[in-house]
PDB file of C-alpha atoms in Angstrom:
ATOM      1  CA  MET A  95     135.373-102.690 276.902  1.00  0.00           C
ATOM      2  CA  THR A  96     133.618 -99.570 278.120  1.00  0.00           C
ATOM      3  CA  ALA A  97     134.790 -95.972 277.815  1.00  0.00           C
ATOM      4  CA  HIS A  98     134.276 -93.816 280.884  1.00  0.00           C
ATOM      5  CA  LEU A  99     133.367 -90.160 280.358  1.00  0.00           C
ATOM      6  CA  LYS A 100     133.104 -87.293 282.822  1.00  0.00           C
ATOM      7  CA  ILE A 101     130.395 -84.855 281.773  1.00  0.00           C
ATOM      8  CA  ASP A 102     129.942 -81.370 283.184  1.00  0.00           C
ATOM      9  CA  PHE A 103     126.406 -80.267 282.350  1.00  0.00           C
ATOM     10  CA  VAL A 104     126.402 -76.470 282.695  1.00  0.00           C
ATOM     11  CA  SER A 105     122.824 -75.261 282.903  1.00  0.00           C
ATOM     12  CA  ASP A 106     120.039 -73.381 284.649  1.00  0.00           C
ATOM     13  CA  ILE A 107     116.686 -74.840 285.675  1.00  0.00           C
ATOM     14  CA  ALA A 108     115.085 -71.676 284.247  1.00  0.00           C
ATOM     15  CA  CYS A 109     116.315 -72.740 280.793  1.00  0.00           C
ATOM     16  CA  PRO A 110     113.821 -74.855 278.807  1.00  0.00           C
ATOM     17  CA  CYS A 111     116.485 -75.942 276.325  1.00  0.00           C
ATOM     18  CA  CYS A 112     118.437 -77.344 279.274  1.00  0.00           C
ATOM     19  CA  ILE A 113     115.828 -79.959 280.150  1.00  0.00           C
ATOM     20  CA  ILE A 114     115.519 -80.788 276.466  1.00  0.00           C
ATOM     21  CA  GLY A 115     119.289 -81.194 276.258  1.00  0.00           C
ATOM     22  CA  LEU A 116     119.416 -83.267 279.427  1.00  0.00           C
ATOM     23  CA  ARG A 117     116.654 -85.618 278.322  1.00  0.00           C
ATOM     24  CA  ALA A 118     118.296 -86.067 274.912  1.00  0.00           C
ATOM     25  CA  LEU A 119     121.716 -86.636 276.478  1.00  0.00           C
ATOM     26  CA  GLU A 120     120.323 -89.247 278.854  1.00  0.00           C
ATOM     27  CA  LYS A 121     118.619 -91.075 275.996  1.00  0.00           C
ATOM     28  CA  ALA A 122     121.843 -90.988 273.976  1.00  0.00           C
ATOM     29  CA  LEU A 123     123.762 -92.416 276.928  1.00  0.00           C
ATOM     30  CA  ALA A 124     121.200 -95.184 277.321  1.00  0.00           C
ATOM     31  CA  ARG A 125     121.512 -96.061 273.635  1.00  0.00           C
ATOM     32  CA  SER A 126     125.309 -96.145 273.942  1.00  0.00           C
ATOM     33  CA  ALA A 127     125.456 -98.080 277.219  1.00  0.00           C
ATOM     34  CA  ASP A 128     127.294-101.005 275.635  1.00  0.00           C
ATOM     35  CA  ALA A 129     130.169 -98.746 274.579  1.00  0.00           C
ATOM     36  CA  LEU A 130     130.408 -96.091 277.297  1.00  0.00           C
ATOM     37  CA  ASP A 131     129.225 -94.893 280.647  1.00  0.00           C
ATOM     38  CA  ALA A 132     129.283 -91.415 282.094  1.00  0.00           C
ATOM     39  CA  GLU A 133     129.442 -89.524 285.345  1.00  0.00           C
ATOM     40  CA  ILE A 134     127.384 -86.330 285.065  1.00  0.00           C
ATOM     41  CA  ALA A 135     128.040 -83.335 287.319  1.00  0.00           C
ATOM     42  CA  PHE A 136     125.584 -80.448 287.115  1.00  0.00           C
ATOM     43  CA  GLN A 137     127.288 -77.070 287.086  1.00  0.00           C
ATOM     44  CA  PRO A 138     125.604 -73.716 287.856  1.00  0.00           C
ATOM     45  CA  PHE A 139     124.725 -71.025 285.354  1.00  0.00           C
ATOM     46  CA  GLU A 140     122.217 -68.248 285.988  1.00  0.00           C
ATOM     47  CA  LEU A 141     120.414 -66.891 282.959  1.00  0.00           C
ATOM     48  CA  ASN A 142     118.934 -64.078 285.035  1.00  0.00           C
ATOM     49  CA  PRO A 143     121.066 -63.490 288.144  1.00  0.00           C
ATOM     50  CA  THR A 144     119.400 -60.145 288.915  1.00  0.00           C
ATOM     51  CA  MET A 145     115.836 -61.487 288.698  1.00  0.00           C
ATOM     52  CA  PRO A 146     113.952 -60.274 291.804  1.00  0.00           C
ATOM     53  CA  ALA A 147     111.850 -62.442 294.097  1.00  0.00           C
ATOM     54  CA  GLY A 148     108.521 -63.270 292.493  1.00  0.00           C
ATOM     55  CA  GLY A 149     110.000 -63.337 289.019  1.00  0.00           C
ATOM     56  CA  GLN A 150     108.682 -61.770 285.833  1.00  0.00           C
ATOM     57  CA  ASN A 151     106.060 -62.716 283.251  1.00  0.00           C
ATOM     58  CA  ILE A 152     107.692 -64.762 280.517  1.00  0.00           C
ATOM     59  CA  GLY A 153     106.367 -62.637 277.657  1.00  0.00           C
ATOM     60  CA  GLU A 154     107.529 -59.404 279.258  1.00  0.00           C
ATOM     61  CA  HIS A 155     110.890 -60.927 280.042  1.00  0.00           C
ATOM     62  CA  VAL A 156     111.534 -62.240 276.532  1.00  0.00           C
ATOM     63  CA  ALA A 157     110.433 -58.938 275.000  1.00  0.00           C
ATOM     64  CA  GLN A 158     112.806 -56.967 277.202  1.00  0.00           C
ATOM     65  CA  LYS A 159     115.756 -59.332 276.871  1.00  0.00           C
ATOM     66  CA  TYR A 160     115.506 -60.375 273.225  1.00  0.00           C
ATOM     67  CA  GLY A 161     113.092 -57.906 271.609  1.00  0.00           C
ATOM     68  CA  SER A 162     110.659 -60.671 270.661  1.00  0.00           C
ATOM     69  CA  THR A 163     107.048 -59.855 269.926  1.00  0.00           C
ATOM     70  CA  ARG A 164     104.243 -61.586 271.808  1.00  0.00           C
ATOM     71  CA  GLU A 165     103.548 -63.733 268.744  1.00  0.00           C
ATOM     72  CA  GLN A 166     107.195 -64.690 268.314  1.00  0.00           C
ATOM     73  CA  SER A 167     107.454 -65.593 271.980  1.00  0.00           C
ATOM     74  CA  ALA A 168     104.331 -67.767 271.811  1.00  0.00           C
ATOM     75  CA  ALA A 169     105.557 -69.552 268.681  1.00  0.00           C
ATOM     76  CA  ASN A 170     108.934 -70.243 270.242  1.00  0.00           C
ATOM     77  CA  ARG A 171     107.296 -71.614 273.398  1.00  0.00           C
ATOM     78  CA  ALA A 172     105.095 -73.910 271.318  1.00  0.00           C
ATOM     79  CA  MET A 173     108.151 -75.273 269.528  1.00  0.00           C
ATOM     80  CA  ILE A 174     109.964 -75.876 272.823  1.00  0.00           C
ATOM     81  CA  VAL A 175     106.919 -77.542 274.398  1.00  0.00           C
ATOM     82  CA  GLY A 176     106.675 -79.824 271.382  1.00  0.00           C
ATOM     83  CA  ARG A 177     110.331 -80.814 271.516  1.00  0.00           C
ATOM     84  CA  ALA A 178     110.059 -81.524 275.238  1.00  0.00           C
ATOM     85  CA  ALA A 179     106.986 -83.691 274.670  1.00  0.00           C
ATOM     86  CA  GLU A 180     108.867 -85.749 272.085  1.00  0.00           C
ATOM     87  CA  LEU A 181     111.380 -86.541 274.836  1.00  0.00           C
ATOM     88  CA  GLY A 182     108.694 -87.470 277.358  1.00  0.00           C
ATOM     89  CA  PHE A 183     108.758 -84.246 279.370  1.00  0.00           C
ATOM     90  CA  ALA A 184     105.548 -82.335 280.085  1.00  0.00           C
ATOM     91  CA  MET A 185     106.171 -78.603 279.859  1.00  0.00           C
ATOM     92  CA  ALA A 186     103.273 -76.316 280.807  1.00  0.00           C
ATOM     93  CA  MET A 187     104.552 -72.970 279.526  1.00  0.00           C
ATOM     94  CA  ASN A 188     101.913 -70.417 278.557  1.00  0.00           C
ATOM     95  CA  ASP A 189     101.293 -66.660 278.473  1.00  0.00           C
ATOM     96  CA  ASP A 190     101.024 -66.578 282.275  1.00  0.00           C
ATOM     97  CA  SER A 191     104.284 -68.425 282.967  1.00  0.00           C
ATOM     98  CA  ARG A 192     107.013 -66.631 284.860  1.00  0.00           C
ATOM     99  CA  ILE A 193     110.802 -66.557 284.924  1.00  0.00           C
ATOM    100  CA  TYR A 194     112.250 -66.852 288.433  1.00  0.00           C
ATOM    101  CA  ASN A 195     115.521 -66.394 290.291  1.00  0.00           C
ATOM    102  CA  THR A 196     117.379 -69.713 290.627  1.00  0.00           C
ATOM    103  CA  PHE A 197     120.366 -68.948 292.871  1.00  0.00           C
ATOM    104  CA  ASP A 198     119.008 -70.865 295.889  1.00  0.00           C
ATOM    105  CA  ALA A 199     118.216 -73.796 293.607  1.00  0.00           C
ATOM    106  CA  HIS A 200     121.867 -73.841 292.541  1.00  0.00           C
ATOM    107  CA  ARG A 201     122.981 -73.774 296.175  1.00  0.00           C
ATOM    108  CA  LEU A 202     120.759 -76.760 296.836  1.00  0.00           C
ATOM    109  CA  LEU A 203     122.079 -78.584 293.775  1.00  0.00           C
ATOM    110  CA  HIS A 204     125.632 -78.085 295.037  1.00  0.00           C
ATOM    111  CA  TRP A 205     124.669 -79.689 298.343  1.00  0.00           C
ATOM    112  CA  ALA A 206     122.782 -82.477 296.562  1.00  0.00           C
ATOM    113  CA  GLY A 207     126.004 -83.291 294.716  1.00  0.00           C
ATOM    114  CA  ILE A 208     127.740 -83.795 298.048  1.00  0.00           C
ATOM    115  CA  GLU A 209     124.836 -85.993 299.172  1.00  0.00           C
ATOM    116  CA  GLY A 210     124.875 -88.065 295.975  1.00  0.00           C
ATOM    117  CA  ARG A 211     121.382 -86.982 294.866  1.00  0.00           C
ATOM    118  CA  GLN A 212     122.197 -84.257 292.362  1.00  0.00           C
ATOM    119  CA  SER A 213     120.634 -85.842 289.286  1.00  0.00           C
ATOM    120  CA  GLU A 214     117.436 -86.632 291.176  1.00  0.00           C
ATOM    121  CA  LEU A 215     117.184 -83.053 292.420  1.00  0.00           C
ATOM    122  CA  LYS A 216     117.929 -81.573 289.002  1.00  0.00           C
ATOM    123  CA  HIS A 217     115.017 -83.493 287.519  1.00  0.00           C
ATOM    124  CA  ALA A 218     112.739 -82.601 290.432  1.00  0.00           C
ATOM    125  CA  LEU A 219     113.548 -78.914 289.985  1.00  0.00           C
ATOM    126  CA  PHE A 220     112.858 -79.035 286.254  1.00  0.00           C
ATOM    127  CA  ASP A 221     109.522 -80.703 287.059  1.00  0.00           C
ATOM    128  CA  ALA A 222     108.656 -78.028 289.622  1.00  0.00           C
ATOM    129  CA  ASN A 223     109.569 -75.154 287.341  1.00  0.00           C
ATOM    130  CA  PHE A 224     108.284 -76.276 283.955  1.00  0.00           C
ATOM    131  CA  THR A 225     105.627 -78.905 284.644  1.00  0.00           C
ATOM    132  CA  ASP A 226     104.120 -77.489 287.838  1.00  0.00           C
ATOM    133  CA  GLY A 227     104.829 -73.814 287.161  1.00  0.00           C
ATOM    134  CA  ALA A 228     106.132 -73.395 290.714  1.00  0.00           C
ATOM    135  CA  ASP A 229     108.631 -70.761 291.844  1.00  0.00           C
ATOM    136  CA  PRO A 230     112.066 -72.426 292.305  1.00  0.00           C
ATOM    137  CA  GLY A 231     113.096 -69.448 294.404  1.00  0.00           C
ATOM    138  CA  ASP A 232     110.458 -70.307 297.000  1.00  0.00           C
ATOM    139  CA  HIS A 233     111.975 -72.318 299.827  1.00  0.00           C
ATOM    140  CA  GLN A 234     108.850 -74.438 300.293  1.00  0.00           C
ATOM    141  CA  VAL A 235     109.017 -75.421 296.620  1.00  0.00           C
ATOM    142  CA  LEU A 236     112.692 -76.262 297.001  1.00  0.00           C
ATOM    143  CA  VAL A 237     112.131 -78.378 300.104  1.00  0.00           C
ATOM    144  CA  ALA A 238     109.376 -80.302 298.322  1.00  0.00           C
ATOM    145  CA  ALA A 239     111.625 -80.891 295.306  1.00  0.00           C
ATOM    146  CA  ALA A 240     114.433 -82.060 297.566  1.00  0.00           C
ATOM    147  CA  ALA A 241     112.119 -84.492 299.347  1.00  0.00           C
ATOM    148  CA  LYS A 242     111.023 -85.847 295.949  1.00  0.00           C
ATOM    149  CA  ALA A 243     114.706 -86.343 295.150  1.00  0.00           C
ATOM    150  CA  GLY A 244     115.248 -88.347 298.336  1.00  0.00           C
ATOM    151  CA  LEU A 245     116.898 -85.608 300.403  1.00  0.00           C
ATOM    152  CA  ASP A 246     116.021 -84.910 304.023  1.00  0.00           C
ATOM    153  CA  PRO A 247     113.568 -81.978 304.259  1.00  0.00           C
ATOM    154  CA  VAL A 248     114.966 -80.711 307.570  1.00  0.00           C
ATOM    155  CA  ALA A 249     118.543 -80.727 306.289  1.00  0.00           C
ATOM    156  CA  THR A 250     117.312 -79.069 303.098  1.00  0.00           C
ATOM    157  CA  GLY A 251     115.678 -76.280 305.049  1.00  0.00           C
ATOM    158  CA  ASP A 252     118.850 -75.761 307.025  1.00  0.00           C
ATOM    159  CA  VAL A 253     120.917 -75.391 303.852  1.00  0.00           C
ATOM    160  CA  LEU A 254     118.470 -72.863 302.463  1.00  0.00           C
ATOM    161  CA  THR A 255     118.108 -70.700 305.568  1.00  0.00           C
ATOM    162  CA  SER A 256     121.816 -70.778 306.405  1.00  0.00           C
ATOM    163  CA  GLY A 257     122.922 -69.459 303.028  1.00  0.00           C
ATOM    164  CA  ARG A 258     125.496 -72.238 302.739  1.00  0.00           C
ATOM    165  CA  TYR A 259     127.271 -72.946 299.454  1.00  0.00           C
ATOM    166  CA  ALA A 260     126.685 -69.434 298.074  1.00  0.00           C
ATOM    167  CA  ASP A 261     130.408 -68.861 297.667  1.00  0.00           C
ATOM    168  CA  GLU A 262     130.918 -72.253 296.042  1.00  0.00           C
ATOM    169  CA  VAL A 263     128.175 -71.571 293.495  1.00  0.00           C
ATOM    170  CA  ARG A 264     129.540 -68.138 292.626  1.00  0.00           C
ATOM    171  CA  GLN A 265     133.043 -69.539 292.251  1.00  0.00           C
ATOM    172  CA  ALA A 266     131.790 -72.287 289.947  1.00  0.00           C
ATOM    173  CA  GLU A 267     129.827 -69.782 287.867  1.00  0.00           C
ATOM    174  CA  GLU A 268     132.938 -67.637 287.542  1.00  0.00           C
ATOM    175  CA  TYR A 269     134.999 -70.670 286.539  1.00  0.00           C
ATOM    176  CA  TRP A 270     132.664 -71.578 283.687  1.00  0.00           C
ATOM    177  CA  ARG A 271     132.401 -67.968 282.523  1.00  0.00           C
ATOM    178  CA  GLY A 272     136.195 -67.958 282.485  1.00  0.00           C
ATOM    179  CA  ARG A 273     136.008 -70.904 280.130  1.00  0.00           C
ATOM    180  CA  ARG A 274     133.811 -68.804 277.830  1.00  0.00           C
ATOM    181  CA  ILE A 275     130.594 -70.596 278.613  1.00  0.00           C
ATOM    182  CA  ASN A 276     128.000 -67.883 278.036  1.00  0.00           C
ATOM    183  CA  ALA A 277     125.010 -69.890 276.837  1.00  0.00           C
ATOM    184  CA  VAL A 278     123.408 -73.067 278.103  1.00  0.00           C
ATOM    185  CA  PRO A 279     123.123 -75.952 278.065  1.00  0.00           C
ATOM    186  CA  ALA A 280     126.845 -76.429 277.618  1.00  0.00           C
ATOM    187  CA  ILE A 281     127.928 -80.048 277.863  1.00  0.00           C
ATOM    188  CA  VAL A 282     131.658 -80.365 278.533  1.00  0.00           C
ATOM    189  CA  ILE A 283     133.070 -83.866 278.213  1.00  0.00           C
ATOM    190  CA  ASP A 284     136.345 -84.823 279.894  1.00  0.00           C
ATOM    191  CA  GLY A 285     137.083 -81.134 280.301  1.00  0.00           C
ATOM    192  CA  LYS A 286     137.824 -80.542 276.619  1.00  0.00           C
ATOM    193  CA  HIS A 287     134.955 -81.508 274.314  1.00  0.00           C
ATOM    194  CA  LEU A 288     131.986 -79.111 274.104  1.00  0.00           C
ATOM    195  CA  ILE A 289     128.490 -79.870 272.855  1.00  0.00           C
ATOM    196  CA  SER A 290     126.276 -76.788 272.892  1.00  0.00           C
ATOM    197  CA  GLY A 291     122.509 -76.532 273.059  1.00  0.00           C
ATOM    198  CA  GLY A 292     119.552 -78.872 273.301  1.00  0.00           C
ATOM    199  CA  GLN A 293     120.661 -81.137 270.487  1.00  0.00           C
ATOM    200  CA  PRO A 294     118.646 -84.102 269.154  1.00  0.00           C
ATOM    201  CA  VAL A 295     119.340 -87.522 270.624  1.00  0.00           C
ATOM    202  CA  ALA A 296     121.118 -88.706 267.474  1.00  0.00           C
ATOM    203  CA  VAL A 297     123.533 -85.761 267.578  1.00  0.00           C
ATOM    204  CA  PHE A 298     124.465 -86.498 271.179  1.00  0.00           C
ATOM    205  CA  GLU A 299     124.799 -90.198 270.448  1.00  0.00           C
ATOM    206  CA  GLN A 300     127.146 -89.664 267.518  1.00  0.00           C
ATOM    207  CA  ALA A 301     129.252 -87.113 269.412  1.00  0.00           C
ATOM    208  CA  LEU A 302     129.522 -89.301 272.518  1.00  0.00           C
ATOM    209  CA  GLN A 303     130.591 -92.329 270.536  1.00  0.00           C
ATOM    210  CA  GLN A 304     133.177 -90.323 268.606  1.00  0.00           C
ATOM    211  CA  ILE A 305     134.598 -88.932 271.850  1.00  0.00           C
ATOM    212  CA  ALA A 306     134.525 -92.342 273.510  1.00  0.00           C
ATOM    213  CA  GLY A 307     136.650 -93.693 270.666  1.00  0.00           C
ATOM    214  CA  THR A 308     139.421 -91.255 271.565  1.00  0.00           C
ATOM    215  CA  VAL A 309     139.688 -92.077 275.271  1.00  0.00           C
ATOM    216  CA  GLY A 310     141.122 -95.010 277.146  1.00  0.00           C
ATOM    217  CA  THR A 311     138.831 -97.900 277.964  1.00  0.00           C
ATOM    218  CA  GLY A 312     138.544-100.251 280.851  1.00  0.00           C
ATOM    219  CA  GLY A 313     136.609-103.362 281.729  1.00  0.00           C
TER     220      GLY A 313
END
């Protein structure tokens, strides 16, 4: 008997803890495959909705937003890079890395959900942003990521230039803010169980199995 879970993964591709959380969640689901399966929907959250085109240097950004020193910022990045590596994700953050606007990426992710390629695009966007250091606000970068995810490049370009799904993304962001989601990743299971942050695999695994034990099962 397998429990079926619906997971809303609220996140931003500009958030390094989000890829860590996603990788750990996916590993936990794989470990628990005999007891449960899950449908994951990626929900939009913008860490920096007013970020201008071209972005901002990561050190400057962290200093302005959190008051961190250059040394503190570098140490935190090293810790995050190490955690990502443990989960098999190559993260190339350094002093020259930049934080970018991600609104168009969220529009594209909304469309990818309709097309059934949302997970593939989410991973491709994380790769572009953190492994390649590319600007996920650049439409050429987004088209390339979409192609990598198996989406049609021409249709992708049309979504981007048309401005489609802007209202849907803003409405979804407002919905999750209304549910008091103000930090990411926020993993909401069956609409009522919340797991916050880029937790270790074992934490996700234990939480998922506990939740699965409270829901109905089917063959």
